Structures are given as structure tokens and as C-alpha cells.
Tab-separated table of C-alpha atoms and ligand atoms in Angstrom:
chain	number	residue	atom	x	y	z
A	8	UNK	CA	-14.893	6.681	-24.434
A	9	UNK	CA	-11.485	5.446	-23.229
A	10	UNK	CA	-11.448	3.039	-20.283
A	11	UNK	CA	-8.671	2.432	-17.743
A	12	UNK	CA	-6.900	-0.963	-17.918
A	13	UNK	CA	-4.515	-2.448	-15.311
A	14	UNK	CA	-1.574	-3.494	-17.501
A	15	UNK	CA	1.328	-4.497	-15.255
A	16	UNK	CA	2.733	-4.797	-11.750
A	17	UNK	CA	6.250	-4.568	-10.293
A	18	UNK	CA	7.920	-4.235	-6.904
A	19	UNK	CA	11.214	-3.730	-5.170
A	20	UNK	CA	12.259	-4.528	-1.616
A	21	UNK	CA	15.509	-3.560	0.123
A	22	UNK	CA	17.891	-6.432	0.857
A	23	UNK	CA	18.246	-5.871	4.599
A	24	UNK	CA	15.933	-8.061	6.704
A	25	UNK	CA	14.924	-7.204	10.269
A	26	UNK	CA	13.434	-10.156	12.154
A	27	UNK	CA	11.185	-10.194	15.210
A	28	UNK	CA	14.186	-11.478	17.177
A	29	UNK	CA	15.989	-8.228	16.315
A	30	UNK	CA	13.130	-6.330	18.029
A	31	UNK	CA	13.581	-8.386	21.195
A	32	UNK	CA	16.876	-6.488	21.618
A	33	UNK	CA	15.180	-3.083	21.178
A	34	UNK	CA	11.826	-3.256	22.990
A	35	UNK	CA	9.983	-5.382	25.548
A	36	UNK	CA	8.474	-7.902	23.108
A	37	UNK	CA	8.893	-11.425	21.745
A	38	UNK	CA	8.906	-13.135	18.378
A	39	UNK	CA	5.995	-15.257	19.605
A	40	UNK	CA	3.864	-12.211	20.600
A	41	UNK	CA	4.479	-10.383	17.316
A	42	UNK	CA	3.683	-13.454	15.192
A	43	UNK	CA	0.556	-14.288	17.203
A	44	UNK	CA	-0.820	-10.731	17.273
A	45	UNK	CA	0.117	-9.633	13.749
A	46	UNK	CA	1.357	-12.523	11.567
A	47	UNK	CA	4.607	-10.646	10.934
A	48	UNK	CA	7.850	-12.655	10.874
A	49	UNK	CA	10.200	-10.141	9.274
A	50	UNK	CA	10.301	-6.867	7.370
A	51	UNK	CA	12.734	-5.134	4.990
A	52	UNK	CA	14.698	-2.034	5.991
A	53	UNK	CA	16.342	0.424	3.586
A	54	UNK	CA	20.012	1.259	3.644
A	55	UNK	CA	20.945	4.790	4.693
A	56	UNK	CA	21.410	5.817	1.057
A	57	UNK	CA	18.011	4.397	-0.062
A	58	UNK	CA	15.078	6.835	0.095
A	59	UNK	CA	11.501	6.231	-1.089
A	60	UNK	CA	12.270	7.496	-4.611
A	61	UNK	CA	15.096	4.940	-4.950
A	62	UNK	CA	12.811	2.049	-4.007
A	63	UNK	CA	9.984	3.493	-6.126
A	64	UNK	CA	12.098	3.965	-9.260
A	65	UNK	CA	13.295	0.350	-9.077
A	66	UNK	CA	9.733	-0.964	-8.705
A	67	UNK	CA	8.573	1.297	-11.551
A	68	UNK	CA	11.281	-0.016	-13.887
A	69	UNK	CA	9.913	-3.551	-13.487
A	70	UNK	CA	6.305	-2.411	-14.038
A	71	UNK	CA	7.249	-0.471	-17.211
A	72	UNK	CA	9.130	-3.456	-18.687
A	73	UNK	CA	6.214	-5.793	-17.967
A	74	UNK	CA	3.678	-3.339	-19.457
A	75	UNK	CA	5.507	-3.615	-22.794
A	76	UNK	CA	5.360	0.138	-23.349
A	77	UNK	CA	8.112	2.608	-24.127
A	78	UNK	CA	8.823	4.722	-21.047
A	79	UNK	CA	8.344	7.853	-23.179
A	80	UNK	CA	4.667	6.907	-23.550
A	81	UNK	CA	4.097	7.601	-19.823
A	82	UNK	CA	2.239	10.902	-19.504
A	83	UNK	CA	1.463	10.950	-15.766
A	84	UNK	CA	3.387	9.776	-12.672
A	85	UNK	CA	1.606	9.503	-9.329
A	86	UNK	CA	3.496	8.504	-6.206
A	87	UNK	CA	1.499	7.445	-3.163
A	88	UNK	CA	3.657	7.927	-0.084
A	89	UNK	CA	3.690	9.344	3.432
A	90	UNK	CA	7.457	8.956	3.637
A	91	UNK	CA	8.537	11.243	0.775
A	92	UNK	CA	12.246	11.920	0.227
A	93	UNK	CA	11.649	15.539	1.265
A	94	UNK	CA	9.020	16.928	3.634
A	95	UNK	CA	7.629	19.508	1.204
A	96	UNK	CA	9.395	19.545	-2.151
A	97	UNK	CA	10.369	18.284	-4.620
A	98	UNK	CA	7.748	15.553	-4.772
A	99	UNK	CA	8.917	11.941	-4.757
A	100	UNK	CA	7.062	11.460	-8.080
A	101	UNK	CA	9.317	14.115	-9.714
A	102	UNK	CA	12.393	12.332	-8.382
A	103	UNK	CA	11.161	8.955	-9.646
A	104	UNK	CA	10.446	10.415	-13.102
A	105	UNK	CA	13.964	11.856	-13.156
A	106	UNK	CA	15.587	8.583	-11.999
A	107	UNK	CA	13.755	6.749	-14.792
A	108	UNK	CA	14.863	9.447	-17.277
A	109	UNK	CA	11.308	10.002	-18.431
A	110	UNK	CA	10.657	12.894	-20.783
A	111	UNK	CA	9.078	15.971	-19.061
A	112	UNK	CA	5.872	14.631	-17.540
A	113	UNK	CA	3.147	15.653	-15.080
A	114	UNK	CA	4.182	14.135	-11.724
A	115	UNK	CA	2.838	14.538	-8.211
A	116	UNK	CA	2.542	12.782	-4.835
A	117	UNK	CA	-0.623	11.924	-3.001
A	118	UNK	CA	-0.933	11.515	0.744
A	119	UNK	CA	-3.586	9.028	1.829
A	120	UNK	CA	-1.391	6.851	4.059
A	121	UNK	CA	-2.040	3.109	3.637
A	122	UNK	CA	-4.942	3.833	1.253
A	123	UNK	CA	-2.644	5.817	-1.067
A	124	UNK	CA	-2.396	3.168	-3.793
A	125	UNK	CA	-6.178	2.814	-4.100
A	126	UNK	CA	-6.567	6.619	-4.149
A	127	UNK	CA	-3.965	6.761	-6.944
A	128	UNK	CA	-5.880	4.147	-8.961
A	129	UNK	CA	-8.982	6.285	-8.659
A	130	UNK	CA	-7.099	9.386	-9.879
A	131	UNK	CA	-5.534	7.462	-12.788
A	132	UNK	CA	-8.978	6.189	-13.838
A	133	UNK	CA	-10.357	9.757	-13.899
A	134	UNK	CA	-7.429	11.103	-15.942
A	135	UNK	CA	-7.716	8.272	-18.465
A	136	UNK	CA	-11.503	8.287	-18.806
A	137	UNK	CA	-11.472	12.059	-19.329
A	138	UNK	CA	-9.058	11.535	-22.223
A	139	UNK	CA	-6.376	13.720	-20.589
A	140	UNK	CA	-3.774	10.957	-20.140
A	141	UNK	CA	-3.040	7.587	-21.763
A	142	UNK	CA	-0.390	5.815	-19.689
A	143	UNK	CA	-0.187	6.424	-15.954
A	144	UNK	CA	2.665	5.150	-13.788
A	145	UNK	CA	1.537	4.665	-10.197
A	146	UNK	CA	4.142	4.041	-7.515
A	147	UNK	CA	3.494	3.208	-3.868
A	148	UNK	CA	6.832	3.751	-2.112
A	149	UNK	CA	7.547	3.880	1.590
A	150	UNK	CA	10.574	4.105	3.834
A	151	UNK	CA	8.761	3.764	7.158
A	152	UNK	CA	12.030	3.074	8.959
A	153	UNK	CA	12.652	6.841	8.617
A	154	UNK	CA	9.574	7.732	10.733
A	155	UNK	CA	9.680	4.937	13.320
A	156	UNK	CA	10.546	5.437	16.969
A	157	UNK	CA	12.450	2.245	17.729
A	158	UNK	CA	11.666	2.655	21.443
A	159	UNK	CA	7.872	2.671	20.889
A	160	UNK	CA	6.735	-0.920	21.463
A	161	UNK	CA	3.232	-0.093	20.170
A	162	UNK	CA	4.323	0.659	16.592
A	163	UNK	CA	7.935	0.051	15.602
A	164	UNK	CA	7.704	-3.707	14.919
A	165	UNK	CA	4.694	-3.345	12.600
A	166	UNK	CA	6.171	-1.487	9.643
A	167	UNK	CA	8.695	-2.099	6.883
A	168	UNK	CA	10.129	-0.507	3.738
A	169	UNK	CA	9.396	-1.310	0.095
A	170	UNK	CA	7.776	-0.188	-3.130
A	171	UNK	CA	5.273	-1.429	-5.683
A	172	UNK	CA	4.307	0.063	-9.040
A	173	UNK	CA	1.889	-0.431	-11.894
A	174	UNK	CA	0.979	0.906	-15.313
A	175	UNK	CA	-2.616	1.911	-16.019
A	176	UNK	CA	-3.352	2.542	-19.696
A	177	UNK	CA	-6.224	3.687	-21.875
A	178	UNK	CA	-8.180	0.980	-23.694
A	179	UNK	CA	-11.209	0.843	-25.957
A	180	UNK	CA	-11.974	-2.731	-24.841
A	181	UNK	CA	-14.610	-2.585	-22.085
A	182	UNK	CA	-13.803	-6.132	-20.899
A	183	UNK	CA	-10.390	-4.779	-19.738
A	184	UNK	CA	-11.823	-1.769	-17.903
A	185	UNK	CA	-11.739	-1.012	-14.151
A	186	UNK	CA	-15.144	-2.163	-12.908
A	187	UNK	CA	-15.537	0.176	-9.935
A	188	UNK	CA	-13.602	2.047	-7.288
A	189	UNK	CA	-14.630	3.980	-4.199
A	190	UNK	CA	-12.483	6.069	-1.843
A	191	UNK	CA	-13.391	8.026	1.266
A	192	UNK	CA	-12.092	9.610	4.478
A	193	UNK	CA	-13.046	10.908	7.912
A	194	UNK	CA	-10.706	13.444	9.514
A	195	UNK	CA	-12.602	13.162	12.808
A	196	UNK	CA	-10.293	10.223	13.506
A	197	UNK	CA	-7.094	12.190	12.854
A	198	UNK	CA	-5.527	11.161	16.172
A	199	UNK	CA	-5.643	7.396	15.593
A	200	UNK	CA	-2.573	7.355	13.317
A	201	UNK	CA	-0.462	10.469	13.208
A	202	UNK	CA	2.993	12.028	12.866
A	203	UNK	CA	2.245	15.002	15.128
A	204	UNK	CA	5.363	17.114	14.529
A	205	UNK	CA	7.416	18.504	11.677
A	206	UNK	CA	4.500	19.934	9.641
A	207	UNK	CA	2.954	23.430	9.754
A	208	UNK	CA	1.001	22.648	12.949
A	209	UNK	CA	4.179	21.876	14.919
A	210	UNK	CA	7.117	22.941	12.747
A	211	UNK	CA	10.453	21.302	13.293
A	212	UNK	CA	11.886	22.451	16.642
A	213	UNK	CA	13.944	21.058	19.497
A	214	UNK	CA	10.672	19.974	21.161
A	215	UNK	CA	9.652	18.032	18.019
A	216	UNK	CA	13.045	16.301	17.925
A	217	UNK	CA	13.237	15.596	21.678
A	218	UNK	CA	9.731	14.106	21.787
A	219	UNK	CA	10.138	12.229	18.483
A	220	UNK	CA	7.021	14.025	17.211
A	221	UNK	CA	7.955	13.430	13.560
A	222	UNK	CA	7.620	9.672	14.190
A	223	UNK	CA	4.403	7.720	13.707
A	224	UNK	CA	2.098	7.399	16.760
A	225	UNK	CA	-0.807	4.966	16.589
A	226	UNK	CA	-3.713	3.927	18.798
A	227	UNK	CA	-3.495	0.367	17.568
A	228	UNK	CA	-6.480	-1.250	19.213
A	229	UNK	CA	-9.012	1.457	18.211
A	230	UNK	CA	-7.577	1.466	14.681
A	231	UNK	CA	-7.867	-2.328	14.528
A	232	UNK	CA	-11.608	-2.331	15.230
A	233	UNK	CA	-12.376	0.418	12.716
A	234	UNK	CA	-10.191	-1.277	10.105
A	235	UNK	CA	-12.144	-4.554	10.232
A	236	UNK	CA	-15.486	-2.737	9.984
A	237	UNK	CA	-14.539	-0.366	7.172
A	238	UNK	CA	-12.617	-2.895	5.074
A	239	UNK	CA	-15.583	-5.284	5.175
A	240	UNK	CA	-18.332	-2.777	4.377
A	241	UNK	CA	-16.337	-1.122	1.557
A	242	UNK	CA	-16.111	-4.392	-0.366
A	243	UNK	CA	-19.712	-5.413	0.375
A	244	UNK	CA	-20.954	-2.099	-1.105
A	245	UNK	CA	-18.753	-2.469	-4.179
A	246	UNK	CA	-19.872	-6.046	-4.902
A	247	UNK	CA	-23.522	-5.286	-4.292
A	248	UNK	CA	-23.726	-2.281	-6.567
A	249	UNK	CA	-21.959	-4.169	-9.374
A	250	UNK	CA	-23.995	-7.319	-8.838
A	251	UNK	CA	-20.862	-9.432	-8.373
A	252	UNK	CA	-20.679	-12.500	-6.131
A	253	UNK	CA	-17.755	-12.895	-3.721
A	254	UNK	CA	-17.059	-16.323	-5.308
A	255	UNK	CA	-16.283	-14.531	-8.613
A	256	UNK	CA	-13.315	-12.716	-7.080
A	257	UNK	CA	-10.045	-14.413	-8.053
A	258	UNK	CA	-7.751	-12.467	-5.719
A	259	UNK	CA	-8.655	-10.399	-2.669
A	260	UNK	CA	-5.634	-8.145	-2.061
A	261	UNK	CA	-6.074	-6.249	1.200
A	262	UNK	CA	-3.736	-3.723	2.782
A	263	UNK	CA	-1.291	-5.770	4.851
A	264	UNK	CA	-1.606	-4.241	8.342
A	265	UNK	CA	-2.273	-7.271	10.528
A	266	UNK	CA	-3.009	-10.912	9.662
A	267	UNK	CA	-5.839	-10.956	12.225
A	268	UNK	CA	-7.509	-8.015	10.426
A	269	UNK	CA	-7.116	-9.760	7.046
A	270	UNK	CA	-8.542	-13.012	8.448
A	271	UNK	CA	-11.512	-11.312	10.129
A	272	UNK	CA	-12.384	-9.364	6.954
A	273	UNK	CA	-11.988	-12.483	4.788
A	274	UNK	CA	-14.346	-14.435	7.071
A	275	UNK	CA	-16.952	-11.631	7.178
A	276	UNK	CA	-16.929	-11.431	3.388
A	277	UNK	CA	-17.214	-15.222	2.989
A	278	UNK	CA	-13.895	-15.542	1.164
A	279	UNK	CA	-12.019	-18.813	0.888
A	280	UNK	CA	-8.387	-18.643	2.117
A	281	UNK	CA	-7.240	-19.437	-1.440
A	282	UNK	CA	-8.698	-16.108	-2.624
A	283	UNK	CA	-6.920	-14.009	0.017
A	284	UNK	CA	-3.411	-12.691	-0.638
A	285	UNK	CA	-1.181	-12.511	2.455
A	286	UNK	CA	2.387	-11.183	2.476
A	287	UNK	CA	2.494	-9.525	5.891
A	288	UNK	CA	4.666	-12.362	7.239
A	289	UNK	CA	7.464	-11.348	4.841
A	290	UNK	CA	7.217	-7.559	4.658
A	291	UNK	CA	5.144	-6.254	7.597
A	292	UNK	CA	3.026	-3.185	6.922
A	293	UNK	CA	4.494	-1.125	4.055
A	294	UNK	CA	1.594	1.340	3.908
A	295	UNK	CA	0.946	2.652	0.358
A	296	UNK	CA	3.318	0.014	-1.028
A	297	UNK	CA	1.656	-2.973	0.617
A	298	UNK	CA	-1.079	-3.680	-1.958
A	299	UNK	CA	1.105	-3.435	-5.103
A	300	UNK	CA	3.852	-5.446	-3.345
A	301	UNK	CA	1.304	-8.165	-2.499
A	302	UNK	CA	-0.013	-8.164	-6.072
A	303	UNK	CA	3.534	-8.421	-7.414
A	304	UNK	CA	4.130	-11.376	-5.096
A	305	UNK	CA	1.299	-13.430	-6.619
A	306	UNK	CA	2.360	-12.323	-10.113
A	307	UNK	CA	5.862	-13.686	-9.498
A	308	UNK	CA	4.387	-16.904	-8.061
A	309	UNK	CA	2.533	-17.336	-11.414
A	310	UNK	CA	-0.780	-17.116	-9.582
A	311	UNK	CA	-2.015	-13.970	-11.369
A	312	UNK	CA	-3.434	-14.416	-14.870
A	313	UNK	CA	-4.942	-12.134	-17.524
A	314	UNK	CA	-8.657	-11.680	-16.866
A	315	UNK	CA	-8.461	-12.460	-13.134
A	316	UNK	CA	-10.862	-10.320	-11.106
A	317	UNK	CA	-9.121	-8.510	-8.261
A	318	UNK	CA	-10.459	-6.677	-5.242
A	319	UNK	CA	-8.133	-4.163	-3.570
A	320	UNK	CA	-9.130	-3.096	-0.071
A	321	UNK	CA	-7.271	-0.494	1.988
A	322	UNK	CA	-7.477	1.470	5.199
A	323	UNK	CA	-5.131	3.947	6.850
A	324	UNK	CA	-4.291	7.205	8.563
A	325	UNK	CA	-6.555	10.153	7.978
A	326	UNK	CA	-8.635	8.107	8.369
A	327	UNK	CA	-8.825	7.063	4.744
A	328	UNK	CA	-10.225	3.959	3.102
A	329	UNK	CA	-10.910	2.660	-0.378
A	330	UNK	CA	-11.815	-0.446	-2.377
A	331	UNK	CA	-11.455	-1.268	-6.054
A	332	UNK	CA	-12.796	-3.979	-8.367
A	333	UNK	CA	-10.477	-4.442	-11.320
A	334	UNK	CA	-9.653	-7.088	-13.946
A	335	UNK	CA	-5.962	-7.756	-14.574
A	336	UNK	CA	-5.468	-6.805	-18.212
A	337	UNK	CA	-1.866	-7.220	-19.384
A	338	UNK	CA	-1.020	-6.702	-23.073
A	339	UNK	CA	-1.091	-10.167	-24.622
B	413	LIG	O1	-1.806	0.476	8.399
B	413	LIG	C1	-2.543	1.388	9.151
B	413	LIG	C2	-3.570	0.719	9.935
B	413	LIG	N1	-2.978	0.094	11.076
B	413	LIG	C3	-3.573	-0.923	11.639
B	413	LIG	O2	-4.576	-1.381	11.150
B	413	LIG	C4	-3.000	-1.464	12.931
B	413	LIG	C5	-4.107	-2.000	13.762
B	413	LIG	N2	-3.720	-2.462	15.083
B	413	LIG	C6	-3.064	-3.604	15.328
B	413	LIG	O3	-2.600	-4.271	14.428
B	413	LIG	C7	-3.004	-4.069	16.759
B	413	LIG	O4	-3.799	-3.224	17.558
B	413	LIG	C8	-1.582	-4.137	17.338
B	413	LIG	C9	-0.810	-5.278	16.716
B	413	LIG	C10	-0.853	-2.828	17.134
B	413	LIG	C11	-1.650	-4.426	18.853
B	413	LIG	O5	-2.390	-5.624	19.086
B	413	LIG	P1	-3.599	-5.635	20.132
B	413	LIG	O6	-4.116	-6.995	20.149
B	413	LIG	O7	-4.549	-4.542	19.752
B	413	LIG	O8	-2.843	-5.328	21.473
B	413	LIG	P2	-3.189	-4.266	22.608
B	413	LIG	O9	-2.690	-2.911	22.225
B	413	LIG	O10	-4.611	-4.387	23.028
B	413	LIG	O11	-2.302	-4.813	23.777
B	413	LIG	C12	-2.505	-6.133	24.306
B	413	LIG	C13	-1.374	-6.474	25.262
B	413	LIG	C14	-1.110	-5.402	26.318
B	413	LIG	O12	-0.775	-6.078	27.519
B	413	LIG	P3	-1.859	-6.283	28.683
B	413	LIG	O13	-2.345	-4.919	29.042
B	413	LIG	O14	-2.937	-7.144	28.055
B	413	LIG	O15	-1.079	-6.990	29.758
B	413	LIG	C15	0.094	-4.667	25.787
B	413	LIG	O16	0.860	-4.077	26.807
B	413	LIG	O17	-0.154	-6.602	24.521
B	413	LIG	C16	0.867	-5.777	25.126
B	413	LIG	N3	1.766	-5.289	24.085
B	413	LIG	C17	2.863	-5.949	23.695
B	413	LIG	N4	3.416	-7.105	24.106
B	413	LIG	C18	4.542	-7.505	23.482
B	413	LIG	C19	1.632	-4.169	23.320
B	413	LIG	N5	2.644	-4.074	22.453
B	413	LIG	C20	3.436	-5.172	22.664
B	413	LIG	C21	4.611	-5.646	22.065
B	413	LIG	N6	5.133	-6.810	22.504
B	413	LIG	N7	5.240	-4.972	21.066
């Protein structure tokens, strides 16, 4: 039976930096408040001519090079995004495949908000273990600046733009295989994080534009409490059922939504700070891109080695959540 192996990681961030000080000119806030409440110092913002597929294709290029495979060996492209280039079609995955000049390939987007990357890992694992695909390119790409209301002091300072990508390949070597992954959702909480307008429920209209209904709305405090609870229990379940001790985790890579959430989850799980990857200070919350961007960060710091055991842990709109236990298995 083929197993799924995590071969490589890559990322791309736009050049333009928006600092907390820049938000002081837009909303009633302060650099001190944002840093204290979230850990965010700055975030990246795309240029007008950069859409999610542009960021995603650049991140994917890095991941493909590092995987040491020919791009024509890729037989599935999955893009996790809630800020696709186009509302309905074509998918951002199709655009990324075209920008990379891949041969004709199955390509689709998935929408699971900030949990999108973990959902995509789960899908890639199923395709590979079933024998249907051999080399899956996953891209988490977001241009949140396109759905932010820069007058909404409850949300606009939290998010940023960026992309991360990875290659998941078939292997016969069980020591390289994904250990476990679990994803879930509960639509009862649909109103916690939402873009209420622009879809089939409230199609684009003057009302949608006037009320900025195509922008993200979030009940931050309620989301915060659920995030800490769900992120903690997801990992506890995963470790318990695989009989793995928290001390055996080399890198805990959580979704980067708020430093206080990351710290609370790390403490509940009994993690040492050295195990916990934090990049929210540099990039803010980049939704489906945040986990692969954080993984790429430690890779480029030479902190990620072959055989390291990684836990991914995500939470987002839907609500959705998911955790994964995976060894890093680059081609030697
Ligand atoms: O990625 C998807 C998942 N998303 C998340 O997990 C986000 C989770 N939520 C959060 O990160 C936090 O809830 C926020 C950072 C959004 C807000 O922090 P909080 O500690 O929950 O603040 P709060 O909404 O309870 O508001 C506390 C105070 C209020 O003032 P009073 O009533 O105590 O006087 C707010 O008016 O902070 C005030 N406030 C602000 N002050 C300065 C709210 N927004 C701001 C702001 N600048 N931008």
C-alpha cells in the first residue's frame, strides 16, 4: 500500500509591509494594544496586480524545486483559499497550475477557511493511499486584504496576505508516512466568522456593496474561546490514539491567529516554548496560508530536519478545525 510522505515546503510573501502604526491612521487603535492583544507587529499586503494565484504559484515553485521532482510528475493540485481570484470560477488551483505551466492536471480549490491547509493534507493522503495520485501539490494562498473592511476595528488589523505550498508524494517506506490526521466542522457556528454578502444567499447588489457585506465579519471574543478549546482537544485526541507523548513532538505548528491563543494552547498541551512555532508577529493571520508559511519559516531558519515529528493544528470559519501528526520526509 502506498503511504503519503511530506516532501517539501515553500512560501512567498508580498513585499509591502503594513505596520500597526499604519492602522493607527485608519482606526481607533494603537500599536501597543495590537501587540499586547494579538502578538502582531506587521503583516504583508499584496500589490493591486497580485491575486492569490500569483502568490500561490510563487510559493509552489519553491516547494517543487525543494521536492526534487519534475513539475510534470505532479498529478493533483489542491488550493486551500477563501480569497480565490474569482468568486466562482475558474478555481485558483487551475490558475496556479497554468502559471506553473504544468501539464493538464486535476486541480481544485477547497474552502475550509483557516483550516484549509490541514483539510488539503487529509485529501492528499486519501488520494495517495488509494493509489489514484502520486505527487500532490498543495497551496494555501490568501489575499485577505481584498476582503477586509479597513474601517472595522474588530478585524482589519488581524489579517495579512501570503502563500505557502508543499509537495506530498507516495512512498513505500512506512517510516516516512503521515501518522494521523483528523478534520471536522460545525456549521452551527456559521455566524462567528463570515463574509455575509456576495454569495448565493445575498448575491452582489448595491446593498452588499454599501454595507461591505463581502468583507469578513468576526465575533472575535467568542471565536477566541472556542479556538483555544478546540485546538487543545484536537491534538490531545491525536496524541492519545497514536500513543505519542507531547515531548516527542519536534515542532508544534499552529494556525497563527493570535499569540495569546497559541500560548494558551501550548501551555494546556504541556509544550515547551522551543517546540512552538510562532510567526504571527511578522505576518499576522494569513488563514489557509499561515501553517505552511510558518513551516517554511523554520525550514529557512535551518530548524526543520528530516525525520522531525510535526503537529499541525488549525481552526477557522465554518467552524472548521483539524490536526495532523506528520514526519518531515524530504528526499535525501
Ligand atoms: O483565524 C480565524 C480564527 N480567528 C481567531 O481565532 C480570532 C480570535 N479572536 C481574537 O484574536 C481576539 O478576540 C481579538 C484580538 C479579535 C480581540 O481581542 P479581545 O481580547 O477578545 O478583545 P475584545 O473584543 O474583548 O475587546 C476588548 C476591548 C474592548 O474595549 P472595552 O469594552 O474593554 O473598553 C474593545 O472595544 O478592546 C477594545 N478593542 C480595541 N482597542 C484597540 C477592540 N478592538 C480594538 C482595537 N484597538 N482594534
